[in-house]
CSV table of C-alpha atoms in Angstrom, one decimal:
chain,number,residue,atom,x,y,z
Y,1,UNK,CA,-124.0,-33.9,5.0
Y,2,UNK,CA,-121.6,-33.8,2.1
Y,3,UNK,CA,-120.8,-30.2,2.9
Y,4,UNK,CA,-119.7,-31.2,6.4
Y,5,UNK,CA,-117.4,-33.9,5.1
Y,6,UNK,CA,-115.6,-31.4,2.8
Y,7,UNK,CA,-115.0,-29.0,5.6
Y,8,UNK,CA,-113.3,-31.8,7.6
Y,9,UNK,CA,-110.8,-32.3,4.7
Y,10,UNK,CA,-109.2,-28.8,5.2
Y,11,UNK,CA,-105.5,-28.8,6.2
Y,12,UNK,CA,-104.7,-26.7,9.2
Y,13,UNK,CA,-101.4,-24.7,9.0
Y,14,UNK,CA,-99.9,-24.9,12.4
Y,15,UNK,CA,-97.3,-22.2,13.5
Y,16,UNK,CA,-94.7,-24.9,14.4
Y,17,UNK,CA,-94.8,-26.3,10.8
Y,18,UNK,CA,-94.2,-22.8,9.3
Y,19,UNK,CA,-91.2,-22.1,11.5
Y,20,UNK,CA,-89.5,-25.4,10.7
Y,21,UNK,CA,-89.7,-24.7,7.0
Y,22,UNK,CA,-88.1,-21.3,7.4
Y,23,UNK,CA,-85.3,-22.8,9.4
Y,24,UNK,CA,-84.5,-25.3,6.7
Y,25,UNK,CA,-84.4,-22.6,4.0
Y,26,UNK,CA,-82.1,-20.4,6.1
Y,27,UNK,CA,-79.8,-23.4,6.7
Y,28,UNK,CA,-79.4,-24.2,3.1
Y,29,UNK,CA,-78.8,-20.6,2.1
Y,30,UNK,CA,-76.2,-20.3,4.8
Y,31,UNK,CA,-74.5,-23.5,3.7
Y,32,UNK,CA,-74.4,-22.3,0.1
Y,33,UNK,CA,-72.8,-19.0,1.2
Y,34,UNK,CA,-70.2,-20.7,3.4
Y,35,UNK,CA,-69.3,-23.1,0.6
Y,36,UNK,CA,-69.0,-20.2,-1.9
Y,37,UNK,CA,-66.9,-18.2,0.6
Y,38,UNK,CA,-64.7,-21.2,1.2
Y,39,UNK,CA,-64.2,-21.7,-2.5
Y,40,UNK,CA,-63.2,-18.1,-3.0
Y,41,UNK,CA,-60.8,-18.2,-0.1
Y,42,UNK,CA,-59.3,-21.5,-1.4
Y,43,UNK,CA,-58.9,-20.0,-4.8
Y,44,UNK,CA,-57.1,-17.1,-3.2
Y,45,UNK,CA,-54.7,-19.4,-1.3
Y,46,UNK,CA,-56.0,-18.6,2.1
Y,47,UNK,CA,-56.1,-22.2,3.1
Y,48,UNK,CA,-52.8,-23.0,1.3
Y,49,UNK,CA,-49.9,-23.4,3.8
Y,50,UNK,CA,-47.5,-20.4,3.7
Y,51,UNK,CA,-44.2,-21.2,2.0
Y,52,UNK,CA,-41.0,-20.4,3.9
Y,53,UNK,CA,-38.7,-18.4,1.6
Y,54,UNK,CA,-35.3,-16.9,1.7
Y,55,UNK,CA,-35.6,-13.2,1.0
Y,56,UNK,CA,-33.2,-10.5,-0.2
Y,57,UNK,CA,-33.3,-6.7,-0.7
Y,58,UNK,CA,-32.9,-4.9,-4.0
Y,59,UNK,CA,-29.8,-2.8,-3.5
Y,60,UNK,CA,-27.8,0.0,-5.1
Y,61,UNK,CA,-24.1,-0.7,-5.6
Y,62,UNK,CA,-21.2,0.9,-7.5
Y,63,UNK,CA,-19.5,-1.3,-10.1
Y,64,UNK,CA,-16.2,-0.9,-8.3
Y,65,UNK,CA,-17.6,-3.0,-5.5
Y,66,UNK,CA,-17.3,-6.0,-7.8
Y,67,UNK,CA,-13.6,-5.7,-8.2
Y,68,UNK,CA,-12.6,-4.5,-4.7
Y,69,UNK,CA,-9.7,-6.5,-3.3
Y,70,UNK,CA,-9.7,-5.0,0.2
Y,71,UNK,CA,-11.5,-2.5,2.4
Y,72,UNK,CA,-10.0,-0.4,5.2
Y,73,UNK,CA,-11.0,2.6,7.3
Y,74,UNK,CA,-9.0,5.6,8.3
Y,75,UNK,CA,-9.0,9.4,8.5
Y,76,UNK,CA,-8.2,12.4,6.4
Y,77,UNK,CA,-4.8,13.8,7.5
Y,78,UNK,CA,-3.0,16.9,6.2
Y,79,UNK,CA,0.6,15.9,5.4
Y,80,UNK,CA,1.7,19.5,5.7
Y,81,UNK,CA,0.5,21.4,8.7
Y,82,UNK,CA,1.9,23.9,11.2
Y,83,UNK,CA,1.2,25.4,14.6
Y,84,UNK,CA,2.3,29.0,14.1
Y,85,UNK,CA,4.0,30.4,17.2
Y,86,UNK,CA,6.2,33.3,18.2
Y,87,UNK,CA,10.0,33.1,18.7
Y,88,UNK,CA,9.8,35.8,21.3
Y,89,UNK,CA,7.6,36.4,24.4
Y,90,UNK,CA,5.1,39.1,24.2
Y,91,UNK,CA,1.4,40.2,24.3
Y,92,UNK,CA,-0.8,39.4,21.3
Y,93,UNK,CA,-2.0,42.8,20.0
Y,94,UNK,CA,-3.5,41.8,16.6
Y,95,UNK,CA,-5.0,38.7,15.2
Y,96,UNK,CA,-6.0,39.0,11.5
Y,97,UNK,CA,-7.5,35.6,10.7
Y,98,UNK,CA,-10.1,33.2,12.0
Y,99,UNK,CA,-11.1,29.6,11.4
Y,100,UNK,CA,-11.6,28.7,7.8
Y,101,UNK,CA,-9.6,31.7,6.3
Y,102,UNK,CA,-7.3,30.9,3.4
Y,103,UNK,CA,-3.9,32.5,3.6
Y,104,UNK,CA,-1.0,32.7,1.2
Y,105,UNK,CA,2.6,32.2,2.0
Y,106,UNK,CA,4.0,35.3,3.7
Y,107,UNK,CA,0.6,36.7,4.7
Y,108,UNK,CA,0.5,38.4,8.1
Y,109,UNK,CA,-1.5,36.3,10.6
Y,110,UNK,CA,-0.9,38.1,13.9
Y,111,UNK,CA,1.2,40.7,15.6
Y,112,UNK,CA,2.9,40.8,19.0
Y,113,UNK,CA,3.6,44.0,20.9
Y,114,UNK,CA,6.9,45.4,19.6
Y,115,UNK,CA,7.4,48.8,21.2
Y,116,UNK,CA,10.6,47.8,22.8
Y,117,UNK,CA,12.1,46.2,19.7
Y,118,UNK,CA,10.9,49.1,17.6
Y,119,UNK,CA,12.8,51.5,19.9
Y,120,UNK,CA,15.8,49.3,19.6
Y,121,UNK,CA,15.6,49.5,15.8
Y,122,UNK,CA,15.4,53.3,16.0
Y,123,UNK,CA,18.5,53.3,18.1
Y,124,UNK,CA,20.3,51.0,15.7
Y,125,UNK,CA,19.3,53.2,12.8
Y,126,UNK,CA,20.7,56.3,14.6
Y,127,UNK,CA,23.9,54.5,15.3
Y,128,UNK,CA,24.2,53.7,11.7
Y,129,UNK,CA,23.8,57.3,10.8
Y,130,UNK,CA,26.6,58.2,13.2
Y,131,UNK,CA,28.9,55.6,11.8
Y,132,UNK,CA,28.3,56.8,8.2
Y,133,UNK,CA,29.0,60.4,9.2
Y,134,UNK,CA,32.2,59.3,10.9
Y,135,UNK,CA,33.2,57.5,7.8
Y,136,UNK,CA,32.6,60.6,5.7
Y,137,UNK,CA,34.7,62.6,8.3
Y,138,UNK,CA,37.5,60.0,8.1
Y,139,UNK,CA,37.5,60.1,4.3
Y,140,UNK,CA,37.8,63.9,4.3
Y,141,UNK,CA,40.7,63.7,6.8
Y,142,UNK,CA,42.4,61.0,4.6
Y,143,UNK,CA,42.0,63.2,1.5
Y,144,UNK,CA,43.6,66.2,3.4
Y,145,UNK,CA,46.4,64.1,4.8
Y,146,UNK,CA,47.1,62.5,1.4
Y,147,UNK,CA,47.5,66.0,-0.2
Y,148,UNK,CA,49.8,67.2,2.6
Y,149,UNK,CA,51.9,64.0,2.6
Y,150,UNK,CA,52.4,64.2,-1.2
Y,151,UNK,CA,53.4,67.9,-1.0
Y,152,UNK,CA,55.9,67.2,1.8
Y,153,UNK,CA,57.3,64.3,-0.2
Y,154,UNK,CA,57.9,66.5,-3.3
Y,155,UNK,CA,59.6,69.3,-1.2
Y,156,UNK,CA,61.7,66.9,0.8
Y,157,UNK,CA,64.2,66.1,-2.0
Y,158,UNK,CA,65.2,69.8,-2.8
Y,159,UNK,CA,65.4,70.4,0.9
Y,160,UNK,CA,62.5,72.9,1.2
Y,161,UNK,CA,61.0,70.9,4.2
Y,162,UNK,CA,62.6,69.2,7.1
Y,163,UNK,CA,62.7,65.5,7.7
Y,164,UNK,CA,60.6,66.0,10.8
Y,165,UNK,CA,57.8,67.7,8.8
Y,166,UNK,CA,57.8,64.9,6.3
Y,167,UNK,CA,57.6,62.3,9.0
Y,168,UNK,CA,54.7,64.1,10.6
Y,169,UNK,CA,52.8,64.3,7.3
Y,170,UNK,CA,53.5,60.6,6.7
Y,171,UNK,CA,52.2,59.6,10.1
Y,172,UNK,CA,49.1,61.7,9.7
Y,173,UNK,CA,48.4,60.0,6.3
Y,174,UNK,CA,48.7,56.5,7.8
Y,175,UNK,CA,46.5,57.5,10.7
Y,176,UNK,CA,43.8,58.8,8.3
Y,177,UNK,CA,43.9,55.5,6.4
Y,178,UNK,CA,43.5,53.5,9.6
Y,179,UNK,CA,40.6,55.8,10.6
Y,180,UNK,CA,38.9,55.0,7.3
Y,181,UNK,CA,39.2,51.2,8.0
Y,182,UNK,CA,37.8,51.8,11.5
Y,183,UNK,CA,34.9,53.9,10.2
Y,184,UNK,CA,34.0,51.4,7.5
Y,185,UNK,CA,34.0,48.6,10.2
Y,186,UNK,CA,31.8,50.8,12.4
Y,187,UNK,CA,29.3,51.2,9.5
Y,188,UNK,CA,29.2,47.5,9.0
Y,189,UNK,CA,28.6,46.9,12.7
Y,190,UNK,CA,25.8,49.5,12.7
Y,191,UNK,CA,24.3,47.9,9.6
Y,192,UNK,CA,24.4,44.5,11.3
Y,193,UNK,CA,22.8,45.9,14.4
Y,194,UNK,CA,20.0,47.4,12.3
Y,195,UNK,CA,19.4,44.1,10.6
Y,196,UNK,CA,19.3,42.5,14.0
Y,197,UNK,CA,16.7,45.0,15.1
Y,198,UNK,CA,14.7,44.3,11.9
Y,199,UNK,CA,14.8,40.6,12.6
Y,200,UNK,CA,13.6,41.2,16.2
Y,201,UNK,CA,10.7,43.2,14.8
Y,202,UNK,CA,10.0,40.4,12.3
Y,203,UNK,CA,9.8,38.0,15.2
Y,204,UNK,CA,6.8,40.0,16.5
Y,205,UNK,CA,5.0,39.5,13.1
Y,206,UNK,CA,3.6,36.0,12.5
Y,207,UNK,CA,3.3,35.1,8.9
Y,208,UNK,CA,1.9,32.1,7.0
Y,209,UNK,CA,4.7,29.6,6.3
Y,210,UNK,CA,2.9,28.2,3.2
Y,211,UNK,CA,-0.5,28.4,1.4
Y,212,UNK,CA,-2.9,27.0,3.8
Y,213,UNK,CA,-6.3,27.2,5.6
Y,214,UNK,CA,-6.7,28.2,9.2
Y,215,UNK,CA,-7.9,25.2,11.2
Y,216,UNK,CA,-8.0,26.5,14.8
Y,217,UNK,CA,-7.4,29.8,16.6
Y,218,UNK,CA,-5.4,29.0,19.8
Y,219,UNK,CA,-4.9,32.5,21.3
Y,220,UNK,CA,-6.8,35.7,21.5
Y,221,UNK,CA,-5.8,39.4,21.6
Y,222,UNK,CA,-4.3,40.2,25.0
Y,223,UNK,CA,-2.9,36.7,25.6
Y,224,UNK,CA,0.8,36.4,26.5
Y,225,UNK,CA,2.5,34.4,23.7
Y,226,UNK,CA,5.7,32.6,24.5
Y,227,UNK,CA,7.8,30.1,22.5
Y,228,UNK,CA,7.9,27.7,25.5
Y,229,UNK,CA,4.3,28.1,26.8
Y,230,UNK,CA,5.2,26.9,30.3
Y,231,UNK,CA,4.1,30.1,32.1
Y,232,UNK,CA,0.6,30.2,33.5
Y,233,UNK,CA,-2.0,31.5,31.1
Y,234,UNK,CA,0.7,31.7,28.3
Y,235,UNK,CA,0.0,30.4,24.8
Y,236,UNK,CA,2.6,28.6,22.7
Y,237,UNK,CA,0.7,28.6,19.4
Y,238,UNK,CA,-1.5,31.3,17.9
Y,239,UNK,CA,-3.1,29.4,15.1
Y,240,UNK,CA,-2.9,26.0,13.4
Y,241,UNK,CA,-2.7,25.8,9.7
Y,242,UNK,CA,-3.0,23.0,7.1
Y,243,UNK,CA,-2.2,22.8,3.5
Y,244,UNK,CA,-5.4,21.4,1.9
Y,245,UNK,CA,-3.5,20.3,-1.1
Y,246,UNK,CA,-1.6,17.8,1.0
Y,247,UNK,CA,-4.7,15.9,2.3
Y,248,UNK,CA,-4.4,12.1,2.3
Y,249,UNK,CA,-6.1,9.2,3.8
Y,250,UNK,CA,-4.1,7.4,6.5
Y,251,UNK,CA,-5.4,3.9,7.0
Y,252,UNK,CA,-4.2,0.8,8.8
Y,253,UNK,CA,-3.9,-2.4,6.8
Y,254,UNK,CA,-3.6,-5.8,8.4
Y,255,UNK,CA,-0.2,-7.4,7.9
Y,256,UNK,CA,-1.9,-10.5,6.5
Y,257,UNK,CA,-3.6,-8.4,3.8
Y,258,UNK,CA,-0.6,-6.2,2.9
Y,259,UNK,CA,0.3,-8.3,-0.1
Y,260,UNK,CA,-2.9,-7.0,-1.8
Y,261,UNK,CA,-1.7,-3.4,-1.6
Y,262,UNK,CA,0.9,-1.8,-3.9
Y,263,UNK,CA,2.2,1.8,-4.4
Y,264,UNK,CA,0.2,3.4,-7.2
Y,265,UNK,CA,-2.7,1.0,-6.8
Y,266,UNK,CA,-6.1,2.6,-7.7
Y,267,UNK,CA,-8.5,3.2,-4.8
Y,268,UNK,CA,-12.0,4.5,-4.2
Y,269,UNK,CA,-12.5,6.7,-1.2
Y,270,UNK,CA,-15.8,7.1,0.7
Y,271,UNK,CA,-16.2,9.8,3.4
Y,272,UNK,CA,-18.8,9.4,6.1
Y,273,UNK,CA,-19.5,13.1,5.9
Y,274,UNK,CA,-20.3,12.9,2.1
Y,275,UNK,CA,-22.1,9.5,1.8
Y,276,UNK,CA,-23.4,10.2,-1.7
Y,277,UNK,CA,-20.0,10.9,-3.2
Y,278,UNK,CA,-17.1,8.7,-4.1
Y,279,UNK,CA,-13.6,10.0,-4.8
Y,280,UNK,CA,-10.8,8.4,-6.9
Y,281,UNK,CA,-7.5,7.9,-5.2
Y,282,UNK,CA,-4.3,5.9,-5.4
Y,283,UNK,CA,-1.8,4.4,-2.9
Y,284,UNK,CA,0.8,7.1,-2.2
Y,285,UNK,CA,3.0,5.3,0.3
Y,286,UNK,CA,3.3,2.1,2.4
Y,287,UNK,CA,5.0,3.3,5.5
Y,288,UNK,CA,8.0,0.9,6.0
Y,289,UNK,CA,7.2,0.0,9.6
Y,290,UNK,CA,4.6,-2.0,11.3
Y,291,UNK,CA,2.6,-1.4,14.5
Y,292,UNK,CA,3.3,-4.5,16.6
Y,293,UNK,CA,0.4,-3.8,19.0
Y,294,UNK,CA,-2.2,-3.9,16.2
Y,295,UNK,CA,-0.3,-6.0,13.6
Y,296,UNK,CA,-1.0,-3.4,11.0
Y,297,UNK,CA,1.0,-1.3,8.5
Y,298,UNK,CA,0.1,2.4,7.8
Y,299,UNK,CA,-0.9,3.1,4.2
Y,300,UNK,CA,-1.3,6.6,2.8
Y,301,UNK,CA,-3.8,7.1,0.0
Y,302,UNK,CA,-3.8,10.4,-2.0
Y,303,UNK,CA,-6.8,12.0,-3.6
Y,304,UNK,CA,-7.0,12.2,-7.4
Y,305,UNK,CA,-10.3,14.2,-7.2
Y,306,UNK,CA,-10.1,17.3,-5.0
Y,307,UNK,CA,-13.1,18.7,-3.3
Y,308,UNK,CA,-13.3,21.8,-1.0
Y,309,UNK,CA,-15.7,19.8,1.3
Y,310,UNK,CA,-13.0,17.4,2.3
Y,311,UNK,CA,-11.6,18.5,5.7
Y,312,UNK,CA,-8.8,17.1,7.9
Y,313,UNK,CA,-9.7,14.5,10.5
Y,314,UNK,CA,-12.8,13.3,8.6
Y,315,UNK,CA,-13.4,9.6,8.9
Y,316,UNK,CA,-13.1,7.6,5.6
Y,317,UNK,CA,-13.3,4.2,4.1
Y,318,UNK,CA,-10.9,3.1,1.3
Y,319,UNK,CA,-11.5,0.3,-1.2
Y,320,UNK,CA,-8.3,-1.0,-2.8
Y,321,UNK,CA,-9.2,-2.0,-6.4
Y,322,UNK,CA,-7.8,-4.5,-8.8
Y,323,UNK,CA,-8.1,-2.0,-11.7
Y,324,UNK,CA,-8.8,1.7,-12.4
Y,325,UNK,CA,-12.4,2.9,-12.4
Y,326,UNK,CA,-13.9,3.6,-15.9
Y,327,UNK,CA,-15.9,6.7,-16.6
Y,328,UNK,CA,-19.1,4.8,-17.1
Y,329,UNK,CA,-18.7,3.1,-13.7
Y,330,UNK,CA,-19.3,6.2,-11.6
Y,331,UNK,CA,-23.1,5.7,-11.5
Y,332,UNK,CA,-24.6,3.3,-9.0
Y,333,UNK,CA,-26.6,0.4,-10.3
Y,334,UNK,CA,-29.7,-1.4,-9.0
Y,335,UNK,CA,-28.8,-5.1,-8.5
Y,336,UNK,CA,-30.3,-8.3,-7.2
Y,337,UNK,CA,-28.7,-11.7,-6.5
Y,338,UNK,CA,-28.4,-13.6,-9.8
Y,339,UNK,CA,-30.1,-16.7,-8.4
Y,340,UNK,CA,-33.2,-14.7,-7.5
Y,341,UNK,CA,-34.0,-14.4,-11.2
Y,342,UNK,CA,-36.3,-16.8,-13.0
Y,343,UNK,CA,-37.1,-17.2,-16.7
Y,344,UNK,CA,-40.1,-18.6,-18.6
Y,345,UNK,CA,-40.5,-18.5,-22.4
Y,346,UNK,CA,-37.6,-16.0,-22.7
Y,347,UNK,CA,-39.2,-13.6,-20.2
Y,348,UNK,CA,-37.3,-12.9,-16.9
Y,349,UNK,CA,-39.1,-12.3,-13.7
Y,350,UNK,CA,-38.7,-12.3,-9.9
Y,351,UNK,CA,-41.1,-12.8,-7.0
Y,352,UNK,CA,-41.6,-9.6,-5.2
Y,353,UNK,CA,-42.6,-9.9,-1.6
Y,354,UNK,CA,-45.5,-7.7,-0.3
Y,355,UNK,CA,-48.0,-8.2,2.5
Y,356,UNK,CA,-46.7,-11.7,3.2
Y,357,UNK,CA,-47.3,-12.8,-0.4
Y,358,UNK,CA,-45.1,-13.4,-3.4
Y,359,UNK,CA,-46.1,-11.7,-6.6
Y,360,UNK,CA,-44.6,-12.6,-10.0
Y,361,UNK,CA,-42.9,-9.4,-11.3
Y,362,UNK,CA,-41.4,-9.1,-14.8
Y,363,UNK,CA,-38.0,-7.4,-14.9
Y,364,UNK,CA,-35.6,-6.1,-17.5
Y,365,UNK,CA,-32.0,-7.0,-16.7
Y,366,UNK,CA,-28.6,-5.6,-17.7
Y,367,UNK,CA,-25.1,-6.8,-17.2
Y,368,UNK,CA,-24.1,-9.5,-14.8
Y,369,UNK,CA,-21.4,-8.6,-12.2
Y,370,UNK,CA,-20.1,-11.5,-10.2
Y,371,UNK,CA,-23.0,-13.1,-8.3
Y,372,UNK,CA,-25.3,-10.1,-9.0
Y,373,UNK,CA,-27.3,-8.9,-12.0
Y,374,UNK,CA,-28.3,-5.4,-12.9
Y,375,UNK,CA,-32.0,-4.5,-13.0
Y,376,UNK,CA,-33.0,-1.9,-15.5
Y,377,UNK,CA,-36.8,-2.0,-15.0
Y,378,UNK,CA,-39.3,-3.6,-12.7
Y,379,UNK,CA,-37.8,-3.1,-9.3
Y,380,UNK,CA,-36.4,-0.3,-7.2
Y,381,UNK,CA,-33.9,-0.2,-4.4
Y,382,UNK,CA,-35.3,-1.4,-1.1
Y,383,UNK,CA,-37.8,-3.8,-2.6
Y,384,UNK,CA,-37.9,-7.3,-1.1
Y,385,UNK,CA,-37.7,-10.3,-3.3
Y,386,UNK,CA,-37.6,-14.1,-2.9
Y,387,UNK,CA,-34.3,-15.9,-3.5
Y,388,UNK,CA,-35.4,-19.5,-2.9
Y,389,UNK,CA,-37.2,-21.8,-3.4
Y,390,UNK,CA,-38.5,-20.2,-6.6
Y,391,UNK,CA,-39.8,-23.6,-8.0
Y,392,UNK,CA,-42.4,-23.7,-5.2
Y,393,UNK,CA,-43.7,-20.2,-5.7
Y,394,UNK,CA,-46.6,-19.0,-7.8
Y,395,UNK,CA,-48.2,-15.6,-8.2
Y,396,UNK,CA,-50.0,-14.6,-5.0
Y,397,UNK,CA,-48.6,-17.4,-2.9
Y,398,UNK,CA,-48.5,-16.9,0.8
Y,399,UNK,CA,-45.0,-16.8,2.2
Y,400,UNK,CA,-43.3,-16.5,5.6
């Protein structure tokens, strides 16, 4: 009987009660995990509102940019250039240069057909020979007439010759002297004709008028070259030359800014074709007239630093400076806005922006230039930094 009563006290484990217990355990585990994850995310600032910041980019500048008074754009222009053409009309038979060739003053550039003028020179040379021989003949005649005249003159007084013979000898002597003058004039005329023929030949030879570089070739062998160039298919110029030593920048300066430009003022020249180089220059001339349509004045800037890579018609930018560039100022510097720099306990730092967050980044600074400061270490050109509000930022803060 007692055994039956004990069997009735046994607790039955129903399936529904087991499932309820497992659900409660899973719920509490999930809750703990979610709370822990939320705490971690909160610590990382995920739930912190993003701070709106003003950003700037770390840049590379030249020190001269801090004392630039005025900027202007223009072009490289050769102040001494020429289109070499012929003074006579003819067919081009020889072209001895091409684009880019350097020539010295007097070098032969091209030749025009010269058969006709060469024949004319040969005729003038032959005529000169005839004139010289005629002069020699006249001199011989004068010598003989002089001897005869002197002899007749000596024999006239004692009466050994007649007056008629003396007069004939005197007339012959005077005629011989006149023939000498005519022959000498003939020689001079023949020499002048020969020089004229030489000049005509020289017109068919095109020479460099000064030391220069060939810019363009405007005619080819076989083309008809004429000084007027009005005939069909005729060329007026054979080549175009420029003296590379005369290259200058021609730029337009607004009338309202002209007071900031003076002759001899130091400048810095930047060429679009050579973006990594800067060239020293100075104001060579302020052209004493204005362009009323643009309200500008033409300013010519000469190069102090010469470079073979500089070519005519290159586009350029000119910075008019308040002072000359020092040697140590030829190297670009890494700079940031001065007000982007913060300091704590004597250590300077900035907030670098990456992945929509601000990270406190220590930096080493150099000299201050205007509203910028040089960065020696810690940042590189192109990095993004926060400018304001620095007081609201902390390391790892979310930003927008």
